[in-house]
PDB file of C-alpha atoms in Angstrom:
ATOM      1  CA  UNK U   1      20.198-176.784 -41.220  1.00  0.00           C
ATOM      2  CA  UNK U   2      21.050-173.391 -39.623  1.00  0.00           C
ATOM      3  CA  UNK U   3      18.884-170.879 -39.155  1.00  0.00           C
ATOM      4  CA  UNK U   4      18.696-167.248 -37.859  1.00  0.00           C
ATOM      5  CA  UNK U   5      16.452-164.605 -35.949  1.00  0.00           C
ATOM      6  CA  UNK U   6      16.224-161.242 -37.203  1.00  0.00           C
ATOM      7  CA  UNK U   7      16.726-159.722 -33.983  1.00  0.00           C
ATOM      8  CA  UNK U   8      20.478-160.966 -34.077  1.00  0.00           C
ATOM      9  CA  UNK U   9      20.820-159.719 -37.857  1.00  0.00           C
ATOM     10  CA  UNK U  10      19.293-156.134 -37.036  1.00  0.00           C
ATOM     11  CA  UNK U  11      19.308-153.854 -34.194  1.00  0.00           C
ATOM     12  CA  UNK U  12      16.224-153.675 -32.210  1.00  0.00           C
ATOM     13  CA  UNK U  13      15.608-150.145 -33.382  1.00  0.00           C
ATOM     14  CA  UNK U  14      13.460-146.968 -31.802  1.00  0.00           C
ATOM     15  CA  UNK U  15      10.115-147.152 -29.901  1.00  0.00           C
ATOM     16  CA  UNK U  16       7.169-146.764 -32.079  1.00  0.00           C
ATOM     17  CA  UNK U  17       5.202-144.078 -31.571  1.00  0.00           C
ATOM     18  CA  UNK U  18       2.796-144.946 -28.841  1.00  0.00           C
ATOM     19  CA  UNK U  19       0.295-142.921 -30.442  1.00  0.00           C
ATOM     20  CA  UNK U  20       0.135-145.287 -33.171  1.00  0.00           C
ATOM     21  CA  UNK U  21       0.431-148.257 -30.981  1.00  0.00           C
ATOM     22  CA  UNK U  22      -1.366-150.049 -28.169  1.00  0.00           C
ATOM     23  CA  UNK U  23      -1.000-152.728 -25.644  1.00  0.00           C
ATOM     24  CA  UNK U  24       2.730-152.527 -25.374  1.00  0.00           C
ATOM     25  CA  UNK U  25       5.829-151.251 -27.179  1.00  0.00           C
ATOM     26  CA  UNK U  26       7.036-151.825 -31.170  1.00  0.00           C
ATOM     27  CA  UNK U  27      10.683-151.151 -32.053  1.00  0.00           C
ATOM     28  CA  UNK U  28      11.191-149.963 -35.636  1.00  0.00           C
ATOM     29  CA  UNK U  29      14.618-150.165 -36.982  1.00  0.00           C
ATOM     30  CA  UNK U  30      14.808-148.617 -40.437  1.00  0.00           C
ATOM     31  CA  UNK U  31      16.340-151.091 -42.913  1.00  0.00           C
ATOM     32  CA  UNK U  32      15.735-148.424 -46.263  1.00  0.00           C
ATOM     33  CA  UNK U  33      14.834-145.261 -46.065  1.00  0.00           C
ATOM     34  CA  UNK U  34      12.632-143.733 -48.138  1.00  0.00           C
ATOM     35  CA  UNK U  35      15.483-140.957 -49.717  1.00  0.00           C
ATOM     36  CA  UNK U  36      16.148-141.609 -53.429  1.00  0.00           C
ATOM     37  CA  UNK U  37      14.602-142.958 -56.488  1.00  0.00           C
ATOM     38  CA  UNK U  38      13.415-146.295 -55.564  1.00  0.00           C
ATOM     39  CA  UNK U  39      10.044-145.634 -53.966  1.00  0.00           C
ATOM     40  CA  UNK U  40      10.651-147.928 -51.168  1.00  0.00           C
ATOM     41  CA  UNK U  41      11.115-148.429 -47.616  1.00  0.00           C
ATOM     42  CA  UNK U  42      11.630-151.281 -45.424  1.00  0.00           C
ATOM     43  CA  UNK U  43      11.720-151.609 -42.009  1.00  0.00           C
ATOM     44  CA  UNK U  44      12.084-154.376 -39.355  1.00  0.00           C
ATOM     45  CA  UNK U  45       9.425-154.707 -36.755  1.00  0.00           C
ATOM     46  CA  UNK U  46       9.459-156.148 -33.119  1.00  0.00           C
ATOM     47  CA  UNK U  47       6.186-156.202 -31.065  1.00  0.00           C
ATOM     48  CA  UNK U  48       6.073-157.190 -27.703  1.00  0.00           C
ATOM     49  CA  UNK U  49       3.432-159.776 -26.358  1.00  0.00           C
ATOM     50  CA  UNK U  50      -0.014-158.082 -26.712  1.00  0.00           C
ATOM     51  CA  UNK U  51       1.315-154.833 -28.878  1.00  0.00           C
ATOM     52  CA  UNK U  52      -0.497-153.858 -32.131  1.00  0.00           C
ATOM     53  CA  UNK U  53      -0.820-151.072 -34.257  1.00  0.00           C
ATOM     54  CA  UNK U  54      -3.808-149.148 -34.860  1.00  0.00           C
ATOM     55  CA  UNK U  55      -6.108-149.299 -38.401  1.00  0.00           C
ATOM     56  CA  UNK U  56      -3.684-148.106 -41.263  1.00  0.00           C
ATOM     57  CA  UNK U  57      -3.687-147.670 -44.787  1.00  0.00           C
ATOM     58  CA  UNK U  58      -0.794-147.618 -46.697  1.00  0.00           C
ATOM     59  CA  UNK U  59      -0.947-145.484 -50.361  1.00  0.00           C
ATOM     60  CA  UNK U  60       1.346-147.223 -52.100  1.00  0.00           C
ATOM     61  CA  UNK U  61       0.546-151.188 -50.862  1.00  0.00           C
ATOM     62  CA  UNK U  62       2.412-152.843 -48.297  1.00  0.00           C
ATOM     63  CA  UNK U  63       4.183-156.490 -48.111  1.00  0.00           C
ATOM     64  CA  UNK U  64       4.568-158.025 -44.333  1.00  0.00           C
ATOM     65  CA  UNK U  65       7.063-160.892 -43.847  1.00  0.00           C
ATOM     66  CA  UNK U  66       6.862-162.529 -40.726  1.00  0.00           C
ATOM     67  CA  UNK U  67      10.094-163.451 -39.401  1.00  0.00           C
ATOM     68  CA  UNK U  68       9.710-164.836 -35.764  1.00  0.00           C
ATOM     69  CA  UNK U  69       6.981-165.307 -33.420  1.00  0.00           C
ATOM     70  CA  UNK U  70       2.908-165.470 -33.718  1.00  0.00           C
ATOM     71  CA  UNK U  71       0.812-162.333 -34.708  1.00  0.00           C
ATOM     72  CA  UNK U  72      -2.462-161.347 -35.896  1.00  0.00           C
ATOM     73  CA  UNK U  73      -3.285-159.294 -39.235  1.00  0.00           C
ATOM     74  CA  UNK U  74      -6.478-157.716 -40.260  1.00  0.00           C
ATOM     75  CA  UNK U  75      -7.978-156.494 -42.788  1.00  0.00           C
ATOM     76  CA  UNK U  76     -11.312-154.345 -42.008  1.00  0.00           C
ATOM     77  CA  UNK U  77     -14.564-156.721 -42.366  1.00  0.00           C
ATOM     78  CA  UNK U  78     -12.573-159.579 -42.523  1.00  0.00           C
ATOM     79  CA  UNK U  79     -11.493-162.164 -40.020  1.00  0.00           C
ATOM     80  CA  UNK U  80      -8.382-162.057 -38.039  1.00  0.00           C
ATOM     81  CA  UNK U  81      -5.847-164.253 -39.397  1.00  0.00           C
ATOM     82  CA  UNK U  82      -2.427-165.326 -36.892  1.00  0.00           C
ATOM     83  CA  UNK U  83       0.508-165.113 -38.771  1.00  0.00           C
ATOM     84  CA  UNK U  84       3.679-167.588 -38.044  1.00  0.00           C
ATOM     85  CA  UNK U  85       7.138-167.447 -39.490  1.00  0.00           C
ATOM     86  CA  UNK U  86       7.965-167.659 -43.448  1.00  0.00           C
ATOM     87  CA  UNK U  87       4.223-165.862 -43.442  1.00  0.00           C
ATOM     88  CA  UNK U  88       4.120-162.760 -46.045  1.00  0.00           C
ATOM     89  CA  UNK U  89       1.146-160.671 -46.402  1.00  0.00           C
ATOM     90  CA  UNK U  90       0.056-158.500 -49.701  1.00  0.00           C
ATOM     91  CA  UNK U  91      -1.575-155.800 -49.181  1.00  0.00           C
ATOM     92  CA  UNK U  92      -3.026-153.707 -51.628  1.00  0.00           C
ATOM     93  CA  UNK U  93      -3.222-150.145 -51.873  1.00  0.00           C
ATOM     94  CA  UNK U  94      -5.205-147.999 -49.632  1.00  0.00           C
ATOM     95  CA  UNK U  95      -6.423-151.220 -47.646  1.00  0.00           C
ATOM     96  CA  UNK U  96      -7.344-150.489 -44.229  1.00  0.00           C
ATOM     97  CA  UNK U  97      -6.102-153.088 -41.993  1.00  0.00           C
ATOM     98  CA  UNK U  98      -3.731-153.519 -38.939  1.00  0.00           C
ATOM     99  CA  UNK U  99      -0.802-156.057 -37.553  1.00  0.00           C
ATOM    100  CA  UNK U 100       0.798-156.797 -34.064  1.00  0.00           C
ATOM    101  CA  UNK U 101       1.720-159.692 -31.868  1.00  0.00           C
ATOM    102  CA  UNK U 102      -0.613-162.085 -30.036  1.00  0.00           C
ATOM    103  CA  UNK U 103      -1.097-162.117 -26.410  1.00  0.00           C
ATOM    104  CA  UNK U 104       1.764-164.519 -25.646  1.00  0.00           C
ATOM    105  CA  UNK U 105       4.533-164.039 -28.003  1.00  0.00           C
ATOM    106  CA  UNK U 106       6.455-161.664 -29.362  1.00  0.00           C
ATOM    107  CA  UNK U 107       6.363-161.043 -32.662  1.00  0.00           C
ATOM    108  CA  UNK U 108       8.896-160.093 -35.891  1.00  0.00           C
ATOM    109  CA  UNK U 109       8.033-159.342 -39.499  1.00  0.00           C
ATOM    110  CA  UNK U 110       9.961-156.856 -42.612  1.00  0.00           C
ATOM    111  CA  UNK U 111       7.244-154.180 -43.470  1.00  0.00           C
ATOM    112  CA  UNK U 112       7.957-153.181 -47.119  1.00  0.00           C
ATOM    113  CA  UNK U 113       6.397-150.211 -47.956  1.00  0.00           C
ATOM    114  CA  UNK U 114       6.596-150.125 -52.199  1.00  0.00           C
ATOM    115  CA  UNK U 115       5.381-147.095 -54.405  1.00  0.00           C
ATOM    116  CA  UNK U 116       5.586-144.546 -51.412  1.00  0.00           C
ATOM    117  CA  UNK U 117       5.373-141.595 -54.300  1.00  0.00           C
ATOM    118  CA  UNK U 118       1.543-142.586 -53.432  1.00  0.00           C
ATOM    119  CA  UNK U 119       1.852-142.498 -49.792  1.00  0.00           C
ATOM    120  CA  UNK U 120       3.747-144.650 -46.962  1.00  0.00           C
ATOM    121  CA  UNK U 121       1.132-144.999 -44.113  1.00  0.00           C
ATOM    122  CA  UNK U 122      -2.409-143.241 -42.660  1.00  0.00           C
ATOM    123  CA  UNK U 123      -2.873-143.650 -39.250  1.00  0.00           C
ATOM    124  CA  UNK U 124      -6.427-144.231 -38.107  1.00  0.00           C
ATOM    125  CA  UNK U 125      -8.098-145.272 -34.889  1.00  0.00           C
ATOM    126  CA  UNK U 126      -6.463-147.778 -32.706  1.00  0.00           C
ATOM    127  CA  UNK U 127      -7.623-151.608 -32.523  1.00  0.00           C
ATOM    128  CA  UNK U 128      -9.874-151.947 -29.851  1.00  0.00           C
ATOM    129  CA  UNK U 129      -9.487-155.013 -27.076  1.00  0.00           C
ATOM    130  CA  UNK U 130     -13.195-156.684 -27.865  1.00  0.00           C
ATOM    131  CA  UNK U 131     -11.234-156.276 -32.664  1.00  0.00           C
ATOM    132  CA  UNK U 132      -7.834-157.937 -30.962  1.00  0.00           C
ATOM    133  CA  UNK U 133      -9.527-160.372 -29.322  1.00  0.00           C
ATOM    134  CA  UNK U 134     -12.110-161.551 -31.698  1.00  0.00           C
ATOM    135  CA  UNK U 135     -10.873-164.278 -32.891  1.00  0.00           C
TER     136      UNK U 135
END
């Protein structure tokens, strides 16, 4: 059975923002832009070891799939849950939650942001250490 990694189907992409980022570096590499009549855009994620985003929302839902490596997702008040690949995560509208890798591994997923007539992301406070590391 072959198989691939994303990160030798897609370029690595740009830095993240840092603003919207702690405990290392994200690449984004725009897969579809959000520029005609579909609502949509999709982007492939790399975090390194350690990196997550901060609390989010997205207006329009978002739908994570997890293509290589181990990483956390959170919703707020609920418990962490690590992620592995084949994972994909639904999230509903206006759900506050937040994604990234664990400690020790790098970690890949496809962020498809649907509906993004009601919004594509809200950027809130980041994760603290004592929220990454409550597991």
């Amino acid at each position: 059975m072959e198989t691939f990694n994303t990160k030798d189907i897609f370029p690595k992409g740009e830095k993240a923002p840092a603003e919207y980022f702690s405990g290392g570096t994200a690449w984004v590499h725009i897969l579809k832009p959000n520029e005609d009549d579909l609502n949509c855009q999709i982007g492939n994620v790399i975090f390194e070891p350690g990196c997550r985003n901060n609390w989010h929302s997205h207006g329009g839902g978002q739908i994570l799939i997890v293509t290589s490596g181990t990483g956390y997702f959170q919703e707020k008040g609920k418990p962490i849950q690590i992620l592995k690949s084949g994972d994909i995560i639904n999230i509903l509208p206006d759900v506050i939650h937040w994604h990234g890798a664990s400690p020790d591994s790098e970690f890949t997923h496809i962020a498809i942001n649907p509906n993004t007539q009601n919004g594509i992301v809200e950027w809130m406070e980041p994760v603290t250490d004592k929220e990454y590391n409550n597991l």
